[in-house]
Every structure is written in C-alpha cells, then in structure tokens.
Amino acid sequence: MYPAELVKPMREDLTKVGFEELHTAEAVDAALAKEGTTLVVVNSVCGCAAANARPGARMSLQNAKRPDHIVTVFAGVDKEAVDAARGYMVPFPPSSPSMALFKDGELVHMLERHHIEGRPAQLIAENLTDAYNEYC
C-alpha cells in the first residue's frame, strides 16, 4: 500500500476534473449499476499513468460526447475497489493503469496497460473519444 501523501496529487489529477473516487467494492458495484455509460480509470503510481494515462483520460473529457459517469480506483491503495473493478473487466487480465468503458454495466471498451504504455496522452484520448462517440 502506498502512503496517502504520495498518491494524493495523483488522485487529484483525476478528481479535479470530476472523477469520483471509489474506495470499496460496494461503491464499485453501485457505480456500475447506474444506467448509462461509465468510464472506470484504474489509476496507478507508475510513470505511464502520470505521463500518459491520467492526461489522456482528462483530455478525452473535452469531447462533445462523454460518459455519463467517470470514476476511478487506485491500484496499490484501494485494493477492495480495484479487485471489484477488475472483476467487471474480465476476460482482460489485471493491469494498471487501465481504463474501461461500461454501458449499462456491460464492458464495451478496454484500454489495458500495453495500450497506454509508450503512447502519447493525445493518442489515448483519441482512443477513448472514439469509444465515447460509439457508445455514449
């Protein structure tokens, strides 16, 4: 588990643009039970999260179509919430960072770490906005 003071700025990188933090399995279940589209970002302390994933997620929200709900769980911090979120992402193996778009609780689009690592934030944002344009 990472210290709260270490992850605070990384959490705020998403919460400052409206992402809701989920800390429990019940919160994840409730978020994914909501009608409409939900983007789940599995946040992480790794360099690709800072350089690519979080900025890409933020940029994607500038699209005309966007998810109804945007939530985040933090790998290495919110174990229960992360495990619950990853349970909804099966058959994809656990990875962090990662991003998943759900529509009415069904997984419709997934970005795994290997889709994020080494790619610029703009490309990640474009991938997400293409999914938003299709499903939102």
PDB file of C-alpha atoms in Angstrom:
ATOM      1  CA  MET A   1       0.000   0.000   0.000  1.00  0.00           C
ATOM      2  CA  TYR A   2       1.278   3.421  -0.911  1.00  0.00           C
ATOM      3  CA  PRO A   3       1.265   6.280   1.608  1.00  0.00           C
ATOM      4  CA  ALA A   4      -1.679   8.683   1.277  1.00  0.00           C
ATOM      5  CA  GLU A   5       0.607  11.708   0.894  1.00  0.00           C
ATOM      6  CA  LEU A   6       2.356  10.056  -2.070  1.00  0.00           C
ATOM      7  CA  VAL A   7      -0.826   9.295  -4.017  1.00  0.00           C
ATOM      8  CA  LYS A   8      -2.781  12.441  -3.104  1.00  0.00           C
ATOM      9  CA  PRO A   9      -1.574  14.514  -6.104  1.00  0.00           C
ATOM     10  CA  MET A  10      -2.098  11.514  -8.404  1.00  0.00           C
ATOM     11  CA  ARG A  11      -5.666  11.116  -7.154  1.00  0.00           C
ATOM     12  CA  GLU A  12      -6.297  14.856  -7.532  1.00  0.00           C
ATOM     13  CA  ASP A  13      -5.071  14.691 -11.116  1.00  0.00           C
ATOM     14  CA  LEU A  14      -8.386  12.977 -11.889  1.00  0.00           C
ATOM     15  CA  THR A  15     -10.712  14.208  -9.143  1.00  0.00           C
ATOM     16  CA  LYS A  16     -10.063  17.854 -10.046  1.00  0.00           C
ATOM     17  CA  VAL A  17     -11.767  17.222 -13.398  1.00  0.00           C
ATOM     18  CA  GLY A  18     -14.736  15.401 -11.884  1.00  0.00           C
ATOM     19  CA  PHE A  19     -13.734  11.773 -11.409  1.00  0.00           C
ATOM     20  CA  GLU A  20     -15.364  10.180  -8.379  1.00  0.00           C
ATOM     21  CA  GLU A  21     -13.038   8.070  -6.255  1.00  0.00           C
ATOM     22  CA  LEU A  22     -14.300   4.635  -5.312  1.00  0.00           C
ATOM     23  CA  HIS A  23     -12.755   3.015  -2.236  1.00  0.00           C
ATOM     24  CA  THR A  24     -14.900  -0.093  -1.665  1.00  0.00           C
ATOM     25  CA  ALA A  25     -16.323  -2.988  -3.626  1.00  0.00           C
ATOM     26  CA  GLU A  26     -19.829  -1.743  -2.786  1.00  0.00           C
ATOM     27  CA  ALA A  27     -19.039   1.650  -4.306  1.00  0.00           C
ATOM     28  CA  VAL A  28     -17.803  -0.028  -7.496  1.00  0.00           C
ATOM     29  CA  ASP A  29     -20.923  -2.201  -7.686  1.00  0.00           C
ATOM     30  CA  ALA A  30     -23.141   0.854  -7.197  1.00  0.00           C
ATOM     31  CA  ALA A  31     -21.271   2.872  -9.833  1.00  0.00           C
ATOM     32  CA  LEU A  32     -21.519   0.130 -12.421  1.00  0.00           C
ATOM     33  CA  ALA A  33     -25.184  -0.495 -11.648  1.00  0.00           C
ATOM     34  CA  LYS A  34     -26.038   3.018 -12.813  1.00  0.00           C
ATOM     35  CA  GLU A  35     -27.794   3.417 -16.113  1.00  0.00           C
ATOM     36  CA  GLY A  36     -25.786   4.910 -18.953  1.00  0.00           C
ATOM     37  CA  THR A  37     -22.077   4.938 -19.632  1.00  0.00           C
ATOM     38  CA  THR A  38     -19.341   4.816 -17.003  1.00  0.00           C
ATOM     39  CA  LEU A  39     -15.610   5.263 -17.505  1.00  0.00           C
ATOM     40  CA  VAL A  40     -13.501   3.481 -14.885  1.00  0.00           C
ATOM     41  CA  VAL A  41      -9.857   4.514 -14.640  1.00  0.00           C
ATOM     42  CA  VAL A  42      -7.571   2.219 -12.664  1.00  0.00           C
ATOM     43  CA  ASN A  43      -5.067   4.827 -11.508  1.00  0.00           C
ATOM     44  CA  SER A  44      -1.518   3.937 -10.532  1.00  0.00           C
ATOM     45  CA  VAL A  45       1.793   5.383  -9.394  1.00  0.00           C
ATOM     46  CA  CYS A  46       3.695   4.086 -12.422  1.00  0.00           C
ATOM     47  CA  GLY A  47       5.270   6.547 -14.814  1.00  0.00           C
ATOM     48  CA  CYS A  48       2.967   5.693 -17.697  1.00  0.00           C
ATOM     49  CA  ALA A  49      -0.013   6.678 -15.556  1.00  0.00           C
ATOM     50  CA  ALA A  50       1.442  10.113 -14.941  1.00  0.00           C
ATOM     51  CA  ALA A  51       2.818  10.704 -18.413  1.00  0.00           C
ATOM     52  CA  ASN A  52       0.074   9.151 -20.492  1.00  0.00           C
ATOM     53  CA  ALA A  53      -2.968   7.655 -18.761  1.00  0.00           C
ATOM     54  CA  ARG A  54      -4.181  10.446 -16.487  1.00  0.00           C
ATOM     55  CA  PRO A  55      -3.568  13.218 -19.027  1.00  0.00           C
ATOM     56  CA  GLY A  56      -5.206  11.089 -21.736  1.00  0.00           C
ATOM     57  CA  ALA A  57      -8.266  10.466 -19.570  1.00  0.00           C
ATOM     58  CA  ARG A  58      -8.539  14.183 -18.788  1.00  0.00           C
ATOM     59  CA  MET A  59      -8.161  15.216 -22.442  1.00  0.00           C
ATOM     60  CA  SER A  60     -10.797  12.706 -23.535  1.00  0.00           C
ATOM     61  CA  LEU A  61     -13.409  14.546 -21.494  1.00  0.00           C
ATOM     62  CA  GLN A  62     -13.173  17.551 -23.824  1.00  0.00           C
ATOM     63  CA  ASN A  63     -15.100  15.538 -26.418  1.00  0.00           C
ATOM     64  CA  ALA A  64     -18.704  16.503 -27.238  1.00  0.00           C
ATOM     65  CA  LYS A  65     -19.845  13.007 -26.267  1.00  0.00           C
ATOM     66  CA  ARG A  66     -18.569  11.739 -22.965  1.00  0.00           C
ATOM     67  CA  PRO A  67     -19.520   9.152 -20.353  1.00  0.00           C
ATOM     68  CA  ASP A  68     -22.419   9.838 -18.016  1.00  0.00           C
ATOM     69  CA  HIS A  69     -20.253   8.831 -15.053  1.00  0.00           C
ATOM     70  CA  ILE A  70     -16.487   8.967 -14.524  1.00  0.00           C
ATOM     71  CA  VAL A  71     -14.929   7.067 -11.641  1.00  0.00           C
ATOM     72  CA  THR A  72     -11.502   5.956 -10.509  1.00  0.00           C
ATOM     73  CA  VAL A  73      -9.921   3.343  -8.283  1.00  0.00           C
ATOM     74  CA  PHE A  74      -6.270   3.382  -7.245  1.00  0.00           C
ATOM     75  CA  ALA A  75      -4.106   0.273  -7.662  1.00  0.00           C
ATOM     76  CA  GLY A  76      -1.919  -0.382  -4.651  1.00  0.00           C
ATOM     77  CA  VAL A  77      -4.178   1.724  -2.432  1.00  0.00           C
ATOM     78  CA  ASP A  78      -7.860   0.804  -2.771  1.00  0.00           C
ATOM     79  CA  LYS A  79      -7.379  -2.970  -3.029  1.00  0.00           C
ATOM     80  CA  GLU A  80     -11.014  -3.904  -2.441  1.00  0.00           C
ATOM     81  CA  ALA A  81     -12.294  -1.400  -5.000  1.00  0.00           C
ATOM     82  CA  VAL A  82      -9.624  -2.301  -7.561  1.00  0.00           C
ATOM     83  CA  ASP A  83     -10.351  -6.017  -7.208  1.00  0.00           C
ATOM     84  CA  ALA A  84     -14.071  -5.361  -7.671  1.00  0.00           C
ATOM     85  CA  ALA A  85     -13.498  -3.155 -10.728  1.00  0.00           C
ATOM     86  CA  ARG A  86     -11.177  -5.723 -12.280  1.00  0.00           C
ATOM     87  CA  GLY A  87     -13.846  -8.351 -11.719  1.00  0.00           C
ATOM     88  CA  TYR A  88     -16.052  -6.424 -14.127  1.00  0.00           C
ATOM     89  CA  MET A  89     -13.193  -6.231 -16.652  1.00  0.00           C
ATOM     90  CA  VAL A  90     -12.862  -9.996 -17.157  1.00  0.00           C
ATOM     91  CA  PRO A  91     -11.650 -11.529 -19.510  1.00  0.00           C
ATOM     92  CA  PHE A  92      -8.933  -8.866 -19.538  1.00  0.00           C
ATOM     93  CA  PRO A  93      -6.075  -9.567 -17.117  1.00  0.00           C
ATOM     94  CA  PRO A  94      -5.420  -7.088 -14.309  1.00  0.00           C
ATOM     95  CA  SER A  95      -3.251  -4.169 -15.363  1.00  0.00           C
ATOM     96  CA  SER A  96      -2.614  -0.701 -14.119  1.00  0.00           C
ATOM     97  CA  PRO A  97      -3.087   1.805 -15.305  1.00  0.00           C
ATOM     98  CA  SER A  98      -6.084   0.741 -17.341  1.00  0.00           C
ATOM     99  CA  MET A  99      -9.389   2.211 -18.460  1.00  0.00           C
ATOM    100  CA  ALA A 100     -12.716   0.578 -19.133  1.00  0.00           C
ATOM    101  CA  LEU A 101     -15.916   1.967 -20.582  1.00  0.00           C
ATOM    102  CA  PHE A 102     -19.162   0.362 -19.492  1.00  0.00           C
ATOM    103  CA  LYS A 103     -22.637   0.847 -20.902  1.00  0.00           C
ATOM    104  CA  ASP A 104     -25.472  -0.127 -18.565  1.00  0.00           C
ATOM    105  CA  GLY A 105     -22.974  -2.213 -16.585  1.00  0.00           C
ATOM    106  CA  GLU A 106     -21.604  -4.092 -19.608  1.00  0.00           C
ATOM    107  CA  LEU A 107     -17.950  -3.709 -20.626  1.00  0.00           C
ATOM    108  CA  VAL A 108     -17.859  -2.201 -24.123  1.00  0.00           C
ATOM    109  CA  HIS A 109     -14.289  -0.854 -24.435  1.00  0.00           C
ATOM    110  CA  MET A 110     -10.998  -1.599 -22.690  1.00  0.00           C
ATOM    111  CA  LEU A 111      -7.578   0.028 -22.622  1.00  0.00           C
ATOM    112  CA  GLU A 112      -5.001  -2.160 -20.941  1.00  0.00           C
ATOM    113  CA  ARG A 113      -1.587  -1.015 -19.764  1.00  0.00           C
ATOM    114  CA  HIS A 114       0.034  -2.210 -23.007  1.00  0.00           C
ATOM    115  CA  HIS A 115      -2.340   0.129 -24.911  1.00  0.00           C
ATOM    116  CA  ILE A 116      -1.198   3.022 -22.702  1.00  0.00           C
ATOM    117  CA  GLU A 117       2.495   2.482 -22.037  1.00  0.00           C
ATOM    118  CA  GLY A 118       4.701   4.313 -24.524  1.00  0.00           C
ATOM    119  CA  ARG A 119       1.797   6.057 -26.232  1.00  0.00           C
ATOM    120  CA  PRO A 120       1.245   9.802 -26.003  1.00  0.00           C
ATOM    121  CA  ALA A 121      -1.687  11.119 -23.992  1.00  0.00           C
ATOM    122  CA  GLN A 122      -3.294  12.511 -27.150  1.00  0.00           C
ATOM    123  CA  LEU A 123      -3.442   9.032 -28.715  1.00  0.00           C
ATOM    124  CA  ILE A 124      -5.016   7.618 -25.545  1.00  0.00           C
ATOM    125  CA  ALA A 125      -7.553  10.453 -25.542  1.00  0.00           C
ATOM    126  CA  GLU A 126      -8.388   9.756 -29.194  1.00  0.00           C
ATOM    127  CA  ASN A 127      -8.906   6.067 -28.440  1.00  0.00           C
ATOM    128  CA  LEU A 128     -11.305   6.962 -25.636  1.00  0.00           C
ATOM    129  CA  THR A 129     -13.170   9.608 -27.637  1.00  0.00           C
ATOM    130  CA  ASP A 130     -13.711   7.103 -30.442  1.00  0.00           C
ATOM    131  CA  ALA A 131     -15.315   4.807 -27.860  1.00  0.00           C
ATOM    132  CA  TYR A 132     -17.390   7.689 -26.442  1.00  0.00           C
ATOM    133  CA  ASN A 133     -18.600   8.580 -29.937  1.00  0.00           C
ATOM    134  CA  GLU A 134     -19.727   4.998 -30.448  1.00  0.00           C
ATOM    135  CA  TYR A 135     -21.259   4.212 -27.044  1.00  0.00           C
ATOM    136  CA  CYS A 136     -22.176   7.484 -25.315  1.00  0.00           C
TER     137      CYS A 136
END
